[in-house]
Amino acid sequence: MSTWDIAAALARQADRVAAAAEAAGRAADDVTLAVATKSVDVARTLETVAAGARVLCESRVQEIVAKAPALEALDAPPQVHLIGPLQSNKINAALRHVTCVETVHTTSLAAALGARCVRDDRTLDVLVQVNVSGEPQKSGVSPDEAVDLALAVAATDGLRLRGLMTIGAHSPVEAEVRAGYARLRTLRDDVLAAGVVSATELSMGMSGDLEWAVAEGATIVRVGTAIVGPRG
């Protein structure tokens, strides 16, 4: 039996977010604390929701499918965001359960998602993933191409562009990490200025750098192990 207290951990991270927002001159409720539940079993995922988590992030479609019956049976099911890669052969499975896909990084993926949504007479919230660090192991469109892709996504029937997403630079240097987050904010502002009024979200920052992300305008931060406890 694990002694990890998810409710207490969630409260600690919520306090961090609130303190970071206050330090940045922002309201705490301007920032959503999303819980990354990758590799977390159904029981602990349900415990996380019971503790107050309203947005869950999953990296694998198969995990979303496995957890969906239990989550969707709740009186108030959480939102489920996909933050991992989405292969075309898993789009149908994902769309049955996710409320947002944060990892749209090509026009072909956007077109495939949009076509399925039109077929199903629904609108899907999406974010465009941008690789602000340029690190080759990370997915995402390059910053130079991000606005054009975002505008194309926004024009795709069946999709609602809600903003941009990134994974920050793998660096302990605050200035380097914050520069990437500031770049994402500037790109988001360019998309808004182009008339996509729904694209207000900035999903950026995790447990190691969420204060820096909030200072640069994050509206969604994604925290995993610090809330759900050690995995495996």
mmCIF file of N, CA, C and O in Angstrom, residues 49-129:
data_model
loop_
_atom_site.group_PDB
_atom_site.id
_atom_site.type_symbol
_atom_site.label_atom_id
_atom_site.label_comp_id
_atom_site.label_asym_id
_atom_site.label_seq_id
_atom_site.Cartn_x
_atom_site.Cartn_y
_atom_site.Cartn_z
ATOM 1 N N VAL A 49 -8.406 12.595 -9.277
ATOM 2 C CA VAL A 49 -9.618 13.350 -9.581
ATOM 3 C C VAL A 49 -10.401 13.641 -8.305
ATOM 4 O O VAL A 49 -10.896 14.764 -8.102
ATOM 5 N N ALA A 50 -10.486 12.665 -7.421
ATOM 6 C CA ALA A 50 -11.206 12.866 -6.160
ATOM 7 C C ALA A 50 -10.556 13.954 -5.310
ATOM 8 O O ALA A 50 -11.235 14.654 -4.550
ATOM 9 N N ALA A 51 -9.241 14.120 -5.465
ATOM 10 C CA ALA A 51 -8.521 15.151 -4.709
ATOM 11 C C ALA A 51 -8.751 16.543 -5.276
ATOM 12 O O ALA A 51 -8.387 17.534 -4.641
ATOM 13 N N GLY A 52 -9.336 16.611 -6.472
ATOM 14 C CA GLY A 52 -9.674 17.912 -7.030
ATOM 15 C C GLY A 52 -9.112 18.218 -8.395
ATOM 16 O O GLY A 52 -9.367 19.307 -8.930
ATOM 17 N N ALA A 53 -8.366 17.311 -8.997
ATOM 18 C CA ALA A 53 -7.823 17.554 -10.338
ATOM 19 C C ALA A 53 -8.964 17.600 -11.351
ATOM 20 O O ALA A 53 -9.777 16.684 -11.406
ATOM 21 N N ARG A 54 -8.973 18.648 -12.161
ATOM 22 C CA ARG A 54 -10.034 18.782 -13.156
ATOM 23 C C ARG A 54 -9.537 18.568 -14.577
ATOM 24 O O ARG A 54 -10.342 18.392 -15.503
ATOM 25 N N VAL A 55 -8.217 18.600 -14.765
ATOM 26 C CA VAL A 55 -7.636 18.356 -16.081
ATOM 27 C C VAL A 55 -6.530 17.324 -15.937
ATOM 28 O O VAL A 55 -5.602 17.503 -15.144
ATOM 29 N N LEU A 56 -6.637 16.222 -16.684
ATOM 30 C CA LEU A 56 -5.608 15.193 -16.703
ATOM 31 C C LEU A 56 -4.909 15.237 -18.052
ATOM 32 O O LEU A 56 -5.526 15.510 -19.082
ATOM 33 N N CYS A 57 -3.610 14.942 -18.033
ATOM 34 C CA CYS A 57 -2.829 14.865 -19.266
ATOM 35 C C CYS A 57 -2.298 13.450 -19.423
ATOM 36 O O CYS A 57 -1.715 12.898 -18.495
ATOM 37 N N GLU A 58 -2.503 12.895 -20.594
ATOM 38 C CA GLU A 58 -2.014 11.555 -20.889
ATOM 39 C C GLU A 58 -1.145 11.600 -22.147
ATOM 40 O O GLU A 58 -1.417 12.372 -23.079
ATOM 41 N N SER A 59 -0.122 10.744 -22.180
ATOM 42 C CA SER A 59 0.801 10.715 -23.305
ATOM 43 C C SER A 59 0.499 9.622 -24.312
ATOM 44 O O SER A 59 0.966 9.688 -25.451
ATOM 45 N N ARG A 60 -0.265 8.601 -23.897
ATOM 46 C CA ARG A 60 -0.503 7.455 -24.761
ATOM 47 C C ARG A 60 -2.000 7.213 -24.926
ATOM 48 O O ARG A 60 -2.739 7.137 -23.938
ATOM 49 N N VAL A 61 -2.407 7.029 -26.156
ATOM 50 C CA VAL A 61 -3.825 6.804 -26.433
ATOM 51 C C VAL A 61 -4.311 5.535 -25.747
ATOM 52 O O VAL A 61 -5.435 5.496 -25.215
ATOM 53 N N GLN A 62 -3.476 4.491 -25.714
ATOM 54 C CA GLN A 62 -3.931 3.242 -25.111
ATOM 55 C C GLN A 62 -4.234 3.409 -23.619
ATOM 56 O O GLN A 62 -5.130 2.750 -23.081
ATOM 57 N N GLU A 63 -3.508 4.292 -22.942
ATOM 58 C CA GLU A 63 -3.814 4.544 -21.530
ATOM 59 C C GLU A 63 -5.122 5.307 -21.384
ATOM 60 O O GLU A 63 -5.899 5.054 -20.452
ATOM 61 N N ILE A 64 -5.351 6.241 -22.275
ATOM 62 C CA ILE A 64 -6.617 6.977 -22.246
ATOM 63 C C ILE A 64 -7.787 6.020 -22.405
ATOM 64 O O ILE A 64 -8.777 6.082 -21.664
ATOM 65 N N VAL A 65 -7.677 5.111 -23.366
ATOM 66 C CA VAL A 65 -8.744 4.138 -23.616
ATOM 67 C C VAL A 65 -8.958 3.242 -22.404
ATOM 68 O O VAL A 65 -10.103 2.956 -22.013
ATOM 69 N N ALA A 66 -7.867 2.812 -21.772
ATOM 70 C CA ALA A 66 -7.981 1.910 -20.621
ATOM 71 C C ALA A 66 -8.641 2.580 -19.420
ATOM 72 O O ALA A 66 -9.392 1.939 -18.673
ATOM 73 N N LYS A 67 -8.382 3.860 -19.233
ATOM 74 C CA LYS A 67 -8.919 4.567 -18.065
ATOM 75 C C LYS A 67 -10.297 5.172 -18.314
ATOM 76 O O LYS A 67 -10.994 5.539 -17.363
ATOM 77 N N ALA A 68 -10.677 5.290 -19.573
ATOM 78 C CA ALA A 68 -11.896 6.014 -19.922
ATOM 79 C C ALA A 68 -13.158 5.497 -19.228
ATOM 80 O O ALA A 68 -13.948 6.305 -18.729
ATOM 81 N N PRO A 69 -13.402 4.177 -19.175
ATOM 82 C CA PRO A 69 -14.657 3.738 -18.552
ATOM 83 C C PRO A 69 -14.812 4.218 -17.108
ATOM 84 O O PRO A 69 -15.897 4.665 -16.714
ATOM 85 N N ALA A 70 -13.732 4.141 -16.339
ATOM 86 C CA ALA A 70 -13.812 4.565 -14.941
ATOM 87 C C ALA A 70 -13.972 6.081 -14.827
ATOM 88 O O ALA A 70 -14.770 6.572 -14.013
ATOM 89 N N LEU A 71 -13.251 6.823 -15.642
ATOM 90 C CA LEU A 71 -13.324 8.282 -15.559
ATOM 91 C C LEU A 71 -14.668 8.797 -16.048
ATOM 92 O O LEU A 71 -15.266 9.704 -15.446
ATOM 93 N N GLU A 72 -15.166 8.216 -17.125
ATOM 94 C CA GLU A 72 -16.403 8.708 -17.706
ATOM 95 C C GLU A 72 -17.634 8.283 -16.916
ATOM 96 O O GLU A 72 -18.728 8.826 -17.131
ATOM 97 N N ALA A 73 -17.449 7.365 -15.975
ATOM 98 C CA ALA A 73 -18.555 6.970 -15.097
ATOM 99 C C ALA A 73 -18.710 7.922 -13.911
ATOM 100 O O ALA A 73 -19.707 7.841 -13.180
ATOM 101 N N LEU A 74 -17.761 8.809 -13.712
ATOM 102 C CA LEU A 74 -17.832 9.755 -12.600
ATOM 103 C C LEU A 74 -18.947 10.771 -12.829
ATOM 104 O O LEU A 74 -19.295 11.094 -13.967
ATOM 105 N N ASP A 75 -19.468 11.305 -11.743
ATOM 106 C CA ASP A 75 -20.508 12.330 -11.860
ATOM 107 C C ASP A 75 -19.980 13.572 -12.566
ATOM 108 O O ASP A 75 -20.713 14.245 -13.300
ATOM 109 N N ALA A 76 -18.704 13.906 -12.316
ATOM 110 C CA ALA A 76 -18.083 15.061 -12.957
ATOM 111 C C ALA A 76 -16.750 14.617 -13.559
ATOM 112 O O ALA A 76 -15.695 14.788 -12.947
ATOM 113 N N PRO A 77 -16.775 14.025 -14.743
ATOM 114 C CA PRO A 77 -15.535 13.539 -15.352
ATOM 115 C C PRO A 77 -14.562 14.689 -15.611
ATOM 116 O O PRO A 77 -14.978 15.811 -15.925
ATOM 117 N N PRO A 78 -13.272 14.426 -15.478
ATOM 118 C CA PRO A 78 -12.283 15.467 -15.767
ATOM 119 C C PRO A 78 -12.109 15.660 -17.268
ATOM 120 O O PRO A 78 -12.501 14.803 -18.072
ATOM 121 N N GLN A 79 -11.529 16.791 -17.628
ATOM 122 C CA GLN A 79 -11.053 16.928 -18.996
ATOM 123 C C GLN A 79 -9.835 16.016 -19.171
ATOM 124 O O GLN A 79 -9.080 15.807 -18.224
ATOM 125 N N VAL A 80 -9.650 15.500 -20.367
ATOM 126 C CA VAL A 80 -8.480 14.678 -20.673
ATOM 127 C C VAL A 80 -7.779 15.268 -21.887
ATOM 128 O O VAL A 80 -8.368 15.356 -22.966
ATOM 129 N N HIS A 81 -6.531 15.689 -21.674
ATOM 130 C CA HIS A 81 -5.728 16.253 -22.754
ATOM 131 C C HIS A 81 -4.688 15.236 -23.199
ATOM 132 O O HIS A 81 -4.036 14.608 -22.353
ATOM 133 N N LEU A 82 -4.511 15.099 -24.497
ATOM 134 C CA LEU A 82 -3.427 14.278 -25.029
ATOM 135 C C LEU A 82 -2.201 15.160 -25.200
ATOM 136 O O LEU A 82 -2.245 16.170 -25.903
ATOM 137 N N ILE A 83 -1.087 14.775 -24.540
ATOM 138 C CA ILE A 83 0.141 15.566 -24.627
ATOM 139 C C ILE A 83 1.286 14.764 -25.245
ATOM 140 O O ILE A 83 2.432 15.204 -25.220
ATOM 141 N N GLY A 84 0.949 13.608 -25.804
ATOM 142 C CA GLY A 84 1.935 12.793 -26.496
ATOM 143 C C GLY A 84 1.627 12.744 -27.979
ATOM 144 O O GLY A 84 0.645 13.327 -28.451
ATOM 145 N N PRO A 85 2.459 12.059 -28.741
ATOM 146 C CA PRO A 85 2.244 11.976 -30.189
ATOM 147 C C PRO A 85 0.970 11.221 -30.519
ATOM 148 O O PRO A 85 0.558 10.317 -29.792
ATOM 149 N N LEU A 86 0.352 11.602 -31.619
ATOM 150 C CA LEU A 86 -0.873 10.947 -32.057
ATOM 151 C C LEU A 86 -0.670 10.416 -33.472
ATOM 152 O O LEU A 86 -0.497 11.187 -34.413
ATOM 153 N N GLN A 87 -0.681 9.089 -33.577
ATOM 154 C CA GLN A 87 -0.564 8.456 -34.886
ATOM 155 C C GLN A 87 -1.930 8.403 -35.547
ATOM 156 O O GLN A 87 -2.966 8.302 -34.879
ATOM 157 N N SER A 88 -1.934 8.452 -36.879
ATOM 158 C CA SER A 88 -3.199 8.525 -37.599
ATOM 159 C C SER A 88 -4.101 7.319 -37.327
ATOM 160 O O SER A 88 -5.325 7.452 -37.305
ATOM 161 N N ASN A 89 -3.501 6.155 -37.073
ATOM 162 C CA ASN A 89 -4.323 4.969 -36.841
ATOM 163 C C ASN A 89 -4.949 4.934 -35.448
ATOM 164 O O ASN A 89 -5.705 4.020 -35.131
ATOM 165 N N LYS A 90 -4.614 5.923 -34.620
ATOM 166 C CA LYS A 90 -5.194 5.980 -33.272
ATOM 167 C C LYS A 90 -6.111 7.183 -33.087
ATOM 168 O O LYS A 90 -6.586 7.430 -31.980
ATOM 169 N N ILE A 91 -6.364 7.907 -34.170
ATOM 170 C CA ILE A 91 -7.197 9.103 -34.055
ATOM 171 C C ILE A 91 -8.609 8.756 -33.586
ATOM 172 O O ILE A 91 -9.159 9.407 -32.691
ATOM 173 N N ASN A 92 -9.208 7.735 -34.169
ATOM 174 C CA ASN A 92 -10.585 7.389 -33.786
ATOM 175 C C ASN A 92 -10.674 7.047 -32.306
ATOM 176 O O ASN A 92 -11.600 7.493 -31.610
ATOM 177 N N ALA A 93 -9.718 6.258 -31.808
ATOM 178 C CA ALA A 93 -9.727 5.876 -30.394
ATOM 179 C C ALA A 93 -9.555 7.099 -29.510
ATOM 180 O O ALA A 93 -10.240 7.254 -28.483
ATOM 181 N N ALA A 94 -8.650 7.980 -29.888
ATOM 182 C CA ALA A 94 -8.418 9.178 -29.083
ATOM 183 C C ALA A 94 -9.653 10.061 -29.036
ATOM 184 O O ALA A 94 -10.045 10.552 -27.964
ATOM 185 N N LEU A 95 -10.283 10.253 -30.169
ATOM 186 C CA LEU A 95 -11.404 11.185 -30.235
ATOM 187 C C LEU A 95 -12.618 10.721 -29.448
ATOM 188 O O LEU A 95 -13.490 11.526 -29.121
ATOM 189 N N ARG A 96 -12.672 9.442 -29.125
ATOM 190 C CA ARG A 96 -13.793 8.978 -28.299
ATOM 191 C C ARG A 96 -13.709 9.522 -26.876
ATOM 192 O O ARG A 96 -14.711 9.558 -26.162
ATOM 193 N N HIS A 97 -12.513 9.934 -26.454
ATOM 194 C CA HIS A 97 -12.335 10.210 -25.036
ATOM 195 C C HIS A 97 -11.646 11.535 -24.704
ATOM 196 O O HIS A 97 -11.833 12.043 -23.602
ATOM 197 N N VAL A 98 -10.836 12.088 -25.587
ATOM 198 C CA VAL A 98 -10.094 13.293 -25.218
ATOM 199 C C VAL A 98 -10.937 14.544 -25.421
ATOM 200 O O VAL A 98 -11.819 14.593 -26.286
ATOM 201 N N THR A 99 -10.655 15.549 -24.617
ATOM 202 C CA THR A 99 -11.301 16.849 -24.782
ATOM 203 C C THR A 99 -10.391 17.839 -25.490
ATOM 204 O O THR A 99 -10.871 18.857 -25.993
ATOM 205 N N CYS A 100 -9.086 17.550 -25.529
ATOM 206 C CA CYS A 100 -8.147 18.443 -26.196
ATOM 207 C C CYS A 100 -6.926 17.650 -26.641
ATOM 208 O O CYS A 100 -6.431 16.801 -25.883
ATOM 209 N N VAL A 101 -6.441 17.931 -27.844
ATOM 210 C CA VAL A 101 -5.162 17.392 -28.318
ATOM 211 C C VAL A 101 -4.175 18.549 -28.334
ATOM 212 O O VAL A 101 -4.342 19.512 -29.090
ATOM 213 N N GLU A 102 -3.136 18.454 -27.480
ATOM 214 C CA GLU A 102 -2.185 19.556 -27.341
ATOM 215 C C GLU A 102 -0.991 19.435 -28.286
ATOM 216 O O GLU A 102 -0.114 20.308 -28.267
ATOM 217 N N THR A 103 -0.956 18.401 -29.100
ATOM 218 C CA THR A 103 0.267 18.081 -29.840
ATOM 219 C C THR A 103 0.077 18.103 -31.352
ATOM 220 O O THR A 103 0.685 17.319 -32.078
ATOM 221 N N VAL A 104 -0.745 19.007 -31.845
ATOM 222 C CA VAL A 104 -0.888 19.159 -33.295
ATOM 223 C C VAL A 104 0.337 19.915 -33.810
ATOM 224 O O VAL A 104 0.603 21.050 -33.389
ATOM 225 N N HIS A 105 1.099 19.289 -34.701
ATOM 226 C CA HIS A 105 2.334 19.921 -35.176
ATOM 227 C C HIS A 105 2.510 19.847 -36.684
ATOM 228 O O HIS A 105 3.540 20.272 -37.213
ATOM 229 N N THR A 106 1.503 19.323 -37.388
ATOM 230 C CA THR A 106 1.539 19.277 -38.853
ATOM 231 C C THR A 106 0.147 19.562 -39.405
ATOM 232 O O THR A 106 -0.869 19.301 -38.742
ATOM 233 N N THR A 107 0.118 20.048 -40.643
ATOM 234 C CA THR A 107 -1.175 20.263 -41.289
ATOM 235 C C THR A 107 -1.861 18.936 -41.582
ATOM 236 O O THR A 107 -3.093 18.863 -41.573
ATOM 237 N N SER A 108 -1.081 17.888 -41.824
ATOM 238 C CA SER A 108 -1.699 16.593 -42.128
ATOM 239 C C SER A 108 -2.434 16.039 -40.910
ATOM 240 O O SER A 108 -3.542 15.492 -41.046
ATOM 241 N N LEU A 109 -1.847 16.180 -39.721
ATOM 242 C CA LEU A 109 -2.529 15.728 -38.513
ATOM 243 C C LEU A 109 -3.779 16.563 -38.277
ATOM 244 O O LEU A 109 -4.843 16.032 -37.938
ATOM 245 N N ALA A 110 -3.664 17.864 -38.463
ATOM 246 C CA ALA A 110 -4.832 18.730 -38.286
ATOM 247 C C ALA A 110 -5.944 18.343 -39.250
ATOM 248 O O ALA A 110 -7.121 18.262 -38.861
ATOM 249 N N ALA A 111 -5.583 18.071 -40.494
ATOM 250 C CA ALA A 111 -6.593 17.708 -41.484
ATOM 251 C C ALA A 111 -7.273 16.396 -41.127
ATOM 252 O O ALA A 111 -8.499 16.260 -41.261
ATOM 253 N N ALA A 112 -6.496 15.428 -40.663
ATOM 254 C CA ALA A 112 -7.069 14.135 -40.293
ATOM 255 C C ALA A 112 -8.001 14.276 -39.098
ATOM 256 O O ALA A 112 -9.103 13.705 -39.078
ATOM 257 N N LEU A 113 -7.579 15.034 -38.090
ATOM 258 C CA LEU A 113 -8.433 15.256 -36.924
ATOM 259 C C LEU A 113 -9.705 15.990 -37.321
ATOM 260 O O LEU A 113 -10.814 15.626 -36.905
ATOM 261 N N GLY A 114 -9.545 17.035 -38.123
ATOM 262 C CA GLY A 114 -10.707 17.816 -38.528
ATOM 263 C C GLY A 114 -11.710 16.992 -39.303
ATOM 264 O O GLY A 114 -12.921 17.092 -39.086
ATOM 265 N N ALA A 115 -11.219 16.140 -40.210
ATOM 266 C CA ALA A 115 -12.122 15.314 -41.016
ATOM 267 C C ALA A 115 -12.933 14.360 -40.143
ATOM 268 O O ALA A 115 -14.140 14.180 -40.354
ATOM 269 N N ARG A 116 -12.275 13.764 -39.154
ATOM 270 C CA ARG A 116 -13.003 12.845 -38.262
ATOM 271 C C ARG A 116 -14.032 13.623 -37.429
ATOM 272 O O ARG A 116 -15.126 13.120 -37.169
ATOM 273 N N CYS A 117 -13.658 14.822 -37.005
ATOM 274 C CA CYS A 117 -14.590 15.603 -36.192
ATOM 275 C C CYS A 117 -15.796 16.053 -37.005
ATOM 276 O O CYS A 117 -16.929 16.029 -36.514
ATOM 277 N N VAL A 118 -15.562 16.453 -38.249
ATOM 278 C CA VAL A 118 -16.683 16.832 -39.118
ATOM 279 C C VAL A 118 -17.602 15.638 -39.328
ATOM 280 O O VAL A 118 -18.841 15.760 -39.270
ATOM 281 N N ARG A 119 -16.998 14.482 -39.552
ATOM 282 C CA ARG A 119 -17.795 13.268 -39.740
ATOM 283 C C ARG A 119 -18.665 12.990 -38.527
ATOM 284 O O ARG A 119 -19.823 12.553 -38.643
ATOM 285 N N ASP A 120 -18.102 13.268 -37.322
ATOM 286 C CA ASP A 120 -18.818 12.976 -36.086
ATOM 287 C C ASP A 120 -19.635 14.161 -35.581
ATOM 288 O O ASP A 120 -20.194 14.101 -34.480
ATOM 289 N N ASP A 121 -19.664 15.244 -36.351
ATOM 290 C CA ASP A 121 -20.436 16.437 -35.997
ATOM 291 C C ASP A 121 -20.030 16.970 -34.623
ATOM 292 O O ASP A 121 -20.858 17.199 -33.748
ATOM 293 N N ARG A 122 -18.713 17.175 -34.454
ATOM 294 C CA ARG A 122 -18.210 17.714 -33.196
ATOM 295 C C ARG A 122 -17.092 18.701 -33.491
ATOM 296 O O ARG A 122 -16.576 18.766 -34.610
ATOM 297 N N THR A 123 -16.744 19.466 -32.482
ATOM 298 C CA THR A 123 -15.612 20.387 -32.571
ATOM 299 C C THR A 123 -14.614 20.018 -31.488
ATOM 300 O O THR A 123 -14.994 19.869 -30.314
ATOM 301 N N LEU A 124 -13.359 19.860 -31.865
ATOM 302 C CA LEU A 124 -12.301 19.446 -30.941
ATOM 303 C C LEU A 124 -11.383 20.617 -30.634
ATOM 304 O O LEU A 124 -10.901 21.304 -31.538
ATOM 305 N N ASP A 125 -11.120 20.841 -29.353
ATOM 306 C CA ASP A 125 -10.114 21.823 -28.950
ATOM 307 C C ASP A 125 -8.718 21.265 -29.218
ATOM 308 O O ASP A 125 -8.432 20.104 -28.879
ATOM 309 N N VAL A 126 -7.863 22.074 -29.803
ATOM 310 C CA VAL A 126 -6.484 21.653 -30.073
ATOM 311 C C VAL A 126 -5.523 22.782 -29.749
ATOM 312 O O VAL A 126 -5.881 23.969 -29.759
ATOM 313 N N LEU A 127 -4.273 22.385 -29.467
ATOM 314 C CA LEU A 127 -3.159 23.319 -29.358
ATOM 315 C C LEU A 127 -2.122 22.933 -30.399
ATOM 316 O O LEU A 127 -1.984 21.756 -30.740
ATOM 317 N N VAL A 128 -1.392 23.906 -30.881
ATOM 318 C CA VAL A 128 -0.276 23.644 -31.777
ATOM 319 C C VAL A 128 0.990 23.517 -30.933
ATOM 320 O O VAL A 128 1.302 24.404 -30.125
ATOM 321 N N GLN A 129 1.698 22.389 -31.114
ATOM 322 C CA GLN A 129 2.929 22.161 -30.363
ATOM 323 C C GLN A 129 4.102 22.794 -31.109
ATOM 324 O O GLN A 129 4.332 22.536 -32.286
#
